[in-house]
PDB file of C-alpha atoms and ligand atoms in Angstrom:
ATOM      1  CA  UNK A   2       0.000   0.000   0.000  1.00  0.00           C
ATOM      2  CA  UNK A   3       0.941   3.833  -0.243  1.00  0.00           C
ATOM      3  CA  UNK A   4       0.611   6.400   1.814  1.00  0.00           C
ATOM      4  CA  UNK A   5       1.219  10.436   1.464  1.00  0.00           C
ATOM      5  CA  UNK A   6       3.256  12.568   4.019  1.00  0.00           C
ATOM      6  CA  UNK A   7       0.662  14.766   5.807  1.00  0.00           C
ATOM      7  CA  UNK A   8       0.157  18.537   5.203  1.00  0.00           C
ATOM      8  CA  UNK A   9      -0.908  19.322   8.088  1.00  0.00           C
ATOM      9  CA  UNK A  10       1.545  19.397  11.063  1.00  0.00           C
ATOM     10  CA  UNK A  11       1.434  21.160  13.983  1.00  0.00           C
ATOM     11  CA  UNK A  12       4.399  23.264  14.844  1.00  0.00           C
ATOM     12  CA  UNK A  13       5.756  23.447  18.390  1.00  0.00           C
ATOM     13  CA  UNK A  14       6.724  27.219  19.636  1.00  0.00           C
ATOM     14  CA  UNK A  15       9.656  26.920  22.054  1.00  0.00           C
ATOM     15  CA  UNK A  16      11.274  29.525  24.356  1.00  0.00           C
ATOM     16  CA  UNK A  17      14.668  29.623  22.285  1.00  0.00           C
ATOM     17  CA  UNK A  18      16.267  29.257  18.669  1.00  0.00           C
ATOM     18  CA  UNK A  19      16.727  25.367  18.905  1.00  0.00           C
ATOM     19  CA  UNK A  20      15.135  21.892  19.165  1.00  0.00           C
ATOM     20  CA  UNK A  21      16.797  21.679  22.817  1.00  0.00           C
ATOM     21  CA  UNK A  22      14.725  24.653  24.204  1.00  0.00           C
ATOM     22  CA  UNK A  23      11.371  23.263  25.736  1.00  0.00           C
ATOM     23  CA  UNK A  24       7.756  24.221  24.611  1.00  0.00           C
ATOM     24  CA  UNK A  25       6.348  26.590  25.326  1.00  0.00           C
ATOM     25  CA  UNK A  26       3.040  26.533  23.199  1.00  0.00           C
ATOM     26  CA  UNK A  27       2.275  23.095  21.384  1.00  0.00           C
ATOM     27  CA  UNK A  28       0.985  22.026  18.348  1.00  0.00           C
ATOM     28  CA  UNK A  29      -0.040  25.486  16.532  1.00  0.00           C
ATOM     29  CA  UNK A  30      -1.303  24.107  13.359  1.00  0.00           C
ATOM     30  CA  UNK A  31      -0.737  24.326   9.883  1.00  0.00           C
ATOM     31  CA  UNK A  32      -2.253  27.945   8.292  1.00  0.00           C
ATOM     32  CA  UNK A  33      -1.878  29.598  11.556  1.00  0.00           C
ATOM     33  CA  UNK A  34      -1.157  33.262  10.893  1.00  0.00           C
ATOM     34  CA  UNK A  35       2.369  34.117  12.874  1.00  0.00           C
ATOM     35  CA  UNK A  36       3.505  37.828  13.780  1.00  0.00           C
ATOM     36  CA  UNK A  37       7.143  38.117  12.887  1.00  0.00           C
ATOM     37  CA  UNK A  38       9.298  39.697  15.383  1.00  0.00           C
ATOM     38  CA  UNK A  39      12.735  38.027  14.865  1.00  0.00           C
ATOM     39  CA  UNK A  40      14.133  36.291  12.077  1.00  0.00           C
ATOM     40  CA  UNK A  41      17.570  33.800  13.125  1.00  0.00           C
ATOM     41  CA  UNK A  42      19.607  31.097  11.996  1.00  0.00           C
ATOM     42  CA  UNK A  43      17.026  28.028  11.572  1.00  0.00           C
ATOM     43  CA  UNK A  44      14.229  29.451  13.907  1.00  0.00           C
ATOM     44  CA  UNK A  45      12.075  32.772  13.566  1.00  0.00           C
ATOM     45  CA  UNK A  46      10.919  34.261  16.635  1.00  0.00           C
ATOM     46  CA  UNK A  47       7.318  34.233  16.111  1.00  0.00           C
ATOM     47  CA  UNK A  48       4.076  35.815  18.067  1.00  0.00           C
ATOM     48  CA  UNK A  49       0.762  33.666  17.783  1.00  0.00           C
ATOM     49  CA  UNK A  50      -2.774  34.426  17.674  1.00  0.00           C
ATOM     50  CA  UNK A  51      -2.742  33.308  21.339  1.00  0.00           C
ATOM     51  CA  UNK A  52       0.028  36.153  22.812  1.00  0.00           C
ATOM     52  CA  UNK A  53       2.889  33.548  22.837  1.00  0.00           C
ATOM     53  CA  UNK A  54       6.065  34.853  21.663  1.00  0.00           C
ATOM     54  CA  UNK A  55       8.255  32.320  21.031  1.00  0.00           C
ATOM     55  CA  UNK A  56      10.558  30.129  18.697  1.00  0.00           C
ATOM     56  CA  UNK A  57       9.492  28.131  15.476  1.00  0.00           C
ATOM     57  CA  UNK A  58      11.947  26.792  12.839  1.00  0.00           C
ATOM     58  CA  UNK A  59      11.776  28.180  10.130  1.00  0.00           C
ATOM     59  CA  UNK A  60      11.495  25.553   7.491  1.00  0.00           C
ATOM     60  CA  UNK A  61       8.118  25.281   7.999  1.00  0.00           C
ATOM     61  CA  UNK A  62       6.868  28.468   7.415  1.00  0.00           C
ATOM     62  CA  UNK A  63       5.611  30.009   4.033  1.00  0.00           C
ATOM     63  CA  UNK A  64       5.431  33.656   2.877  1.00  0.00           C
ATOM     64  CA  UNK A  65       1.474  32.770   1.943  1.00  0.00           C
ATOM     65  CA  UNK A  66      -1.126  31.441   3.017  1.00  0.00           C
ATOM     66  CA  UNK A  67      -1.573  27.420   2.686  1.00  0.00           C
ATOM     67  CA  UNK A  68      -3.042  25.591   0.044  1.00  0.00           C
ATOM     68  CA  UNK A  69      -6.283  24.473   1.841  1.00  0.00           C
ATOM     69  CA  UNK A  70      -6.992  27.553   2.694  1.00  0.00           C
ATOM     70  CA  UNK A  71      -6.279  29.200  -0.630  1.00  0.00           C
ATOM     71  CA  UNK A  72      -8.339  26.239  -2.602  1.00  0.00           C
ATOM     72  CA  UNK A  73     -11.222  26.713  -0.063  1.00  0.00           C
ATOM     73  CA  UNK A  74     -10.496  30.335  -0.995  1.00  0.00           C
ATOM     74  CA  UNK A  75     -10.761  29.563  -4.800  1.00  0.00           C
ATOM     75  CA  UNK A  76     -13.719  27.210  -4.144  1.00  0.00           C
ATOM     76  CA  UNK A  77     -15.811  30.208  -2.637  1.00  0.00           C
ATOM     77  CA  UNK A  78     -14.842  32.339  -5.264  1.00  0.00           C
ATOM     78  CA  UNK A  79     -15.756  29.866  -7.587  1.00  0.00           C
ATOM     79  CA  UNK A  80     -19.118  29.048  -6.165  1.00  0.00           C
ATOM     80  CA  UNK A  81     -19.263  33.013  -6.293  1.00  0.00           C
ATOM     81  CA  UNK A  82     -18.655  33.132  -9.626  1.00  0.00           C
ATOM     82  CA  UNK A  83     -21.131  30.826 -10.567  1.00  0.00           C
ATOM     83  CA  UNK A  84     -23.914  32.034  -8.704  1.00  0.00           C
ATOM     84  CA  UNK A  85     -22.926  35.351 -10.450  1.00  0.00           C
ATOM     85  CA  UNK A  86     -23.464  33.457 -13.739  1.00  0.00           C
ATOM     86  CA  UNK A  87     -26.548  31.812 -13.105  1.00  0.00           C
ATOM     87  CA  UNK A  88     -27.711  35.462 -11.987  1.00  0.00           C
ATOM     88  CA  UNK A  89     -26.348  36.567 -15.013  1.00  0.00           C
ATOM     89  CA  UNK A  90     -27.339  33.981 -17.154  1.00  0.00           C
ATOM     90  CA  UNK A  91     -31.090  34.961 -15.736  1.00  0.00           C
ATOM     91  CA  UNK A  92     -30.743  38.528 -16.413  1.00  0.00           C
ATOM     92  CA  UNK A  93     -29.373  37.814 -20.108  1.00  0.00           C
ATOM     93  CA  UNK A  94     -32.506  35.560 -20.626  1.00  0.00           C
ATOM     94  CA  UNK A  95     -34.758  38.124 -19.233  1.00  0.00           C
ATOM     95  CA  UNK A  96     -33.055  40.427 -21.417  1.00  0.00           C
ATOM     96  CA  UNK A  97     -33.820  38.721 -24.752  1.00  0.00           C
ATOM     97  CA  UNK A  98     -37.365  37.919 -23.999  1.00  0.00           C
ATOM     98  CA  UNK A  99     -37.611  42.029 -23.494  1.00  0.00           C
ATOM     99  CA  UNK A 100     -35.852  41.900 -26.812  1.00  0.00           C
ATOM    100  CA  UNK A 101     -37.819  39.923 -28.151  1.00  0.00           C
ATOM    101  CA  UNK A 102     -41.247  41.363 -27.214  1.00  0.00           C
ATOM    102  CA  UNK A 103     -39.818  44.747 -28.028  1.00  0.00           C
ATOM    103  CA  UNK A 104     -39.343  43.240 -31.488  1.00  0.00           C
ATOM    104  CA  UNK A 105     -43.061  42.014 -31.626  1.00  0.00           C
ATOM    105  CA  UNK A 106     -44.240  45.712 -30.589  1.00  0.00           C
ATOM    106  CA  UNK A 107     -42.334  47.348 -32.882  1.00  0.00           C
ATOM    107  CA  UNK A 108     -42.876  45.236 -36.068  1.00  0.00           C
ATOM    108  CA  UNK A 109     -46.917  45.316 -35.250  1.00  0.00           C
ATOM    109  CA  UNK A 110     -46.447  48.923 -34.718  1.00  0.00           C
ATOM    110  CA  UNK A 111     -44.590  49.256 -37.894  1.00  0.00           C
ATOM    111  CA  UNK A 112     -47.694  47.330 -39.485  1.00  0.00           C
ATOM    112  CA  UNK A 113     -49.904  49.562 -37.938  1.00  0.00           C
ATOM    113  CA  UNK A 114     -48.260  52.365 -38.910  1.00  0.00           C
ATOM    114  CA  UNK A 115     -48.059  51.033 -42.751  1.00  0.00           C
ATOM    115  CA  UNK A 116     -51.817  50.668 -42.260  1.00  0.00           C
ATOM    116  CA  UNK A 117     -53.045  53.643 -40.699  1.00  0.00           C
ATOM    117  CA  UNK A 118     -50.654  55.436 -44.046  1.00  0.00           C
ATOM    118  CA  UNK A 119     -52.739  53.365 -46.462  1.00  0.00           C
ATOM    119  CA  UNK A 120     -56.203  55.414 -44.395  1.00  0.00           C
ATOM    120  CA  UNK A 121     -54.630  58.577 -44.723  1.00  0.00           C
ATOM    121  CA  UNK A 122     -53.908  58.167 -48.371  1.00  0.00           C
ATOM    122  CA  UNK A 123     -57.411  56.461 -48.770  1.00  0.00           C
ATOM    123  CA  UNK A 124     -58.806  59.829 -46.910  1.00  0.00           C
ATOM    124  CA  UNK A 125     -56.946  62.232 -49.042  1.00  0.00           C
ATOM    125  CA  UNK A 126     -58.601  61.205 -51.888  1.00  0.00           C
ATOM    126  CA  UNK A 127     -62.054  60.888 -50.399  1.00  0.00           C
ATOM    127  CA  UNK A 128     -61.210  64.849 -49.501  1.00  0.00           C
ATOM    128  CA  UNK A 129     -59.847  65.326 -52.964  1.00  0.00           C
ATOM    129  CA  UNK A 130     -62.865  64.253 -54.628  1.00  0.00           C
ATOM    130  CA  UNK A 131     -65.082  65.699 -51.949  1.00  0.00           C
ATOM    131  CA  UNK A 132     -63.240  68.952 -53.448  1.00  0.00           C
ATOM    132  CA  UNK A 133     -63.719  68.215 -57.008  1.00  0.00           C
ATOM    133  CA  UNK A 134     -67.301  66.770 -56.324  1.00  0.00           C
ATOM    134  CA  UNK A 135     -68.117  70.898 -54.706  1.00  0.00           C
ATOM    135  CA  UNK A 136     -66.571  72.507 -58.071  1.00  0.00           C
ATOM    136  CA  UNK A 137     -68.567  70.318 -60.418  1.00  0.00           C
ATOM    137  CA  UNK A 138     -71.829  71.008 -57.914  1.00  0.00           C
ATOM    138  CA  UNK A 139     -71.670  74.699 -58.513  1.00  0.00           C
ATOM    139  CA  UNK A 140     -70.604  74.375 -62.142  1.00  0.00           C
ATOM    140  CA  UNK A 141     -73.912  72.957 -62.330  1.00  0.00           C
ATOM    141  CA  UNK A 142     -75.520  74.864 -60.374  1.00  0.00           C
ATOM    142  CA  UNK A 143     -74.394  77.830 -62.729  1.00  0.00           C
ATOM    143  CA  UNK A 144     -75.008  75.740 -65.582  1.00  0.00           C
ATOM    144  CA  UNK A 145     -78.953  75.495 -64.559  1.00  0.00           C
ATOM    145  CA  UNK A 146     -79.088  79.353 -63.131  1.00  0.00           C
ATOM    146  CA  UNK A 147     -78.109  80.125 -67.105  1.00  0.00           C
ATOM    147  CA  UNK A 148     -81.172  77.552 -68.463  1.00  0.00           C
ATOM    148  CA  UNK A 149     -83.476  79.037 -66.398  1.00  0.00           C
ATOM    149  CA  UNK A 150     -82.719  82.754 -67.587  1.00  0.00           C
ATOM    150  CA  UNK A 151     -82.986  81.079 -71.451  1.00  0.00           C
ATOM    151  CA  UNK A 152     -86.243  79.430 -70.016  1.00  0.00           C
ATOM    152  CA  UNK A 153     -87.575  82.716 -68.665  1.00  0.00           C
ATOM    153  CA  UNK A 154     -86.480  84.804 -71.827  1.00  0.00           C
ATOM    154  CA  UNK A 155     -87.747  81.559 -74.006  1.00  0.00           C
ATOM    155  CA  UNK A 156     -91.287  81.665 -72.121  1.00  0.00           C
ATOM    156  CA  UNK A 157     -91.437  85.421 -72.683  1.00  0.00           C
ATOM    157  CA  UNK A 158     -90.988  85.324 -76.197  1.00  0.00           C
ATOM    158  CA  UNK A 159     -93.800  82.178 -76.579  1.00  0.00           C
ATOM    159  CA  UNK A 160     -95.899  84.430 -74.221  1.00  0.00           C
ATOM    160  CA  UNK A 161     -95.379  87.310 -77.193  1.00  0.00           C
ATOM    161  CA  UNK A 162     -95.568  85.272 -80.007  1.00  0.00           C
ATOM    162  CA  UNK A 163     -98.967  83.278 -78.728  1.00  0.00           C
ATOM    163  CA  UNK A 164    -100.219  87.082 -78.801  1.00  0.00           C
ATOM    164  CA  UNK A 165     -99.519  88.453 -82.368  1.00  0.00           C
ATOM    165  CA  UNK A 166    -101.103  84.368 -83.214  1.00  0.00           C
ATOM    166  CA  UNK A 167    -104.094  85.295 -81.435  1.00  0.00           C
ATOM    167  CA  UNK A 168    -104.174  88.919 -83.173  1.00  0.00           C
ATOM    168  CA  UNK A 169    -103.698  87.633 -86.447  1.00  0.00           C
ATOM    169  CA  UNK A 170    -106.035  85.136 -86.050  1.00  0.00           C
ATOM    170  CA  UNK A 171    -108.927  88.262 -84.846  1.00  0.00           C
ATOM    171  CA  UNK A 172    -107.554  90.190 -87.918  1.00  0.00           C
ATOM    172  CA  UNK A 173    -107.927  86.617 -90.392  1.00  0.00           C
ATOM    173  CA  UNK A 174    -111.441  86.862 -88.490  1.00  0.00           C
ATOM    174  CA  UNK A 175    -112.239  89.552 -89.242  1.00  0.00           C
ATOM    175  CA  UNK A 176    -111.064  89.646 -92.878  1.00  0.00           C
ATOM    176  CA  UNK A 177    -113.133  86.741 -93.360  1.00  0.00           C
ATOM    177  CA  UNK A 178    -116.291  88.420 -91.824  1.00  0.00           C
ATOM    178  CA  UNK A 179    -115.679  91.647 -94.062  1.00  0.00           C
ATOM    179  CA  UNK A 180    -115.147  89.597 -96.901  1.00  0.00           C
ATOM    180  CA  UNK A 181    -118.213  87.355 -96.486  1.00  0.00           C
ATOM    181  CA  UNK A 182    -120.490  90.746 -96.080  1.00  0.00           C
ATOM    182  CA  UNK A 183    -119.106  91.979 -99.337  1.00  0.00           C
ATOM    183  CA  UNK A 184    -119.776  88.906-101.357  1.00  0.00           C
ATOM    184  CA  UNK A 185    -123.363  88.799-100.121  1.00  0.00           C
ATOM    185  CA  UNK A 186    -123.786  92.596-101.139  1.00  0.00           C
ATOM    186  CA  UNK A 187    -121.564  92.090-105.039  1.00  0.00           C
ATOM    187  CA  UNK A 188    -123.289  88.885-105.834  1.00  0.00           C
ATOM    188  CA  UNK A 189    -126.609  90.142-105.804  1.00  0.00           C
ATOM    189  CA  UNK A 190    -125.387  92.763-107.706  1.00  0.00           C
ATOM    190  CA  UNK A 191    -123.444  90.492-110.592  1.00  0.00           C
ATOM    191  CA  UNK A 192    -126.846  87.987-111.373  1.00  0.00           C
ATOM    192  CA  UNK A 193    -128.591  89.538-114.158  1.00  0.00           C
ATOM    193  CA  UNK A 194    -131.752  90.972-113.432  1.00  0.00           C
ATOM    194  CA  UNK A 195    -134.450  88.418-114.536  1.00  0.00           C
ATOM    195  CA  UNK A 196    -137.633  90.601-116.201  1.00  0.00           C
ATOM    196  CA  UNK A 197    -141.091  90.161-114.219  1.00  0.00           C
ATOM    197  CA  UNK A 198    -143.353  88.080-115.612  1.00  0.00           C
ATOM    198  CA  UNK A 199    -146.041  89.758-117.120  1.00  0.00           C
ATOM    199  CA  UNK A 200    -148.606  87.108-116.822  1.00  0.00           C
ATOM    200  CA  UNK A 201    -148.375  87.035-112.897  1.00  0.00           C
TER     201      UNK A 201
HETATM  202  O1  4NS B   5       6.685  18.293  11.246  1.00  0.00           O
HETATM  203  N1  4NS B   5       7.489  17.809  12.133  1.00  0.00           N
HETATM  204  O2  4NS B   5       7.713  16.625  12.217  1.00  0.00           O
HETATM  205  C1  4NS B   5       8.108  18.681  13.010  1.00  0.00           C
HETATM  206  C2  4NS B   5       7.881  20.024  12.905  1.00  0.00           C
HETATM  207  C3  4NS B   5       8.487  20.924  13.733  1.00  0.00           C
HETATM  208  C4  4NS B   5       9.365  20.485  14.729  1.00  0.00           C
HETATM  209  O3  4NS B   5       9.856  21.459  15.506  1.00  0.00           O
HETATM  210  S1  4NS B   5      11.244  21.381  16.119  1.00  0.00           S
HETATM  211  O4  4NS B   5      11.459  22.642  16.786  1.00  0.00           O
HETATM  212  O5  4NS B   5      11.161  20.275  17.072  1.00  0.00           O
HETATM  213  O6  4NS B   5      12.196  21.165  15.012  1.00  0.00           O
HETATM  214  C5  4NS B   5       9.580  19.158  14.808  1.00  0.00           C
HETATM  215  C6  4NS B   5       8.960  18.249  13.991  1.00  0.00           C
END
């Protein structure tokens, strides 16, 4: 079988720069932050999170932080990060149905638009003829204002002219009357005179 040498030891602090001086604080474990005071040959005098000052050697300590505690570090970060993108990833989605919808809108606005040009066009014309339709009213309205002055001048002269007919007719009348008095006076006149008979 294997095994692994340990990462995690724990570090006795001891009241000089040696293995021979005794202990003074045991076991301070691996990660433990240590306050420098005193840097020697082998051993750095040390002060822990406890008060101790004291002597550790200094093979086993590191200028950062371990690496547990900077992968549970990372880890957070990472779960961090992913909750950020799932939040994101919500956002974005929410986003582009917005989009989306905003797209809908504005194409059936642009239709409606499109369609509400096609009415004004459609009631331009209306108003256009409407226009043209007035204009062609009181052209005609002219137009039969002039007949009815021809009528009235028209009537007048048939009102004159049925006159002189009836005056010529009195006149033809009265020629005729004249003329029948005068043939029953000449004719008369033009038989010859037939001699009375004696023997009556
Ligand atoms: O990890 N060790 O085995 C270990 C660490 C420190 C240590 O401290 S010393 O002062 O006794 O060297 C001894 C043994």
């Amino acid at each position: 079988r294997t095994v692994w040498v340990d990462d995690k030891l724990y570090l006795p602090v001891r009241s000089g720069a040696g293995s021979q001086f005794r202990i003074i604080e045991n076991a301070v474990p691996s990660g433990t932050p240590l306050e420098v005071l005193e840097v020697g040959d082998g051993y750095t005098k040390v002060r822990t999170p406890k008060g101790t000052e004291g002597w550790v050697s200094s093979q086993y300590l590191s200028n950062q932080p371990i690496a547990a505690d900077r992968l549970r570090r990372a880890t957070q970060q990472l779960e961090q990060a992913r909750s950020e993108l799932t939040s994101v990833r919500e956002q974005l989605s929410a986003v582009t149905e917005e989009r989306d919808n905003l797209q809908n809108a504005e194409s059936s606005l642009s239709n409606r638009a499109g369609e509400l040009q096609e009415e004004l066009t459609r009631i331009k014309n209306i108003a256009a003829d409407s226009i043209n339709l007035e204009r062609r009213n009181r052209e005609l309205r002219e137009e039969n204002q002039k007949l009815r002055n021809d009528l009235e001048v028209l009537t007048a002269e048939n009102e004159r002219l049925e006159a002189s007919k009836d005056s010529d007719f009195m006149l033809l009348g009265a020629g005729l009357v004249l003329g029948g008095v005068l043939l029953a006076l000449l004719i008369p006149m033009l038989k010859p005179t037939r001699k009375t008979d004696n023997w009556a």
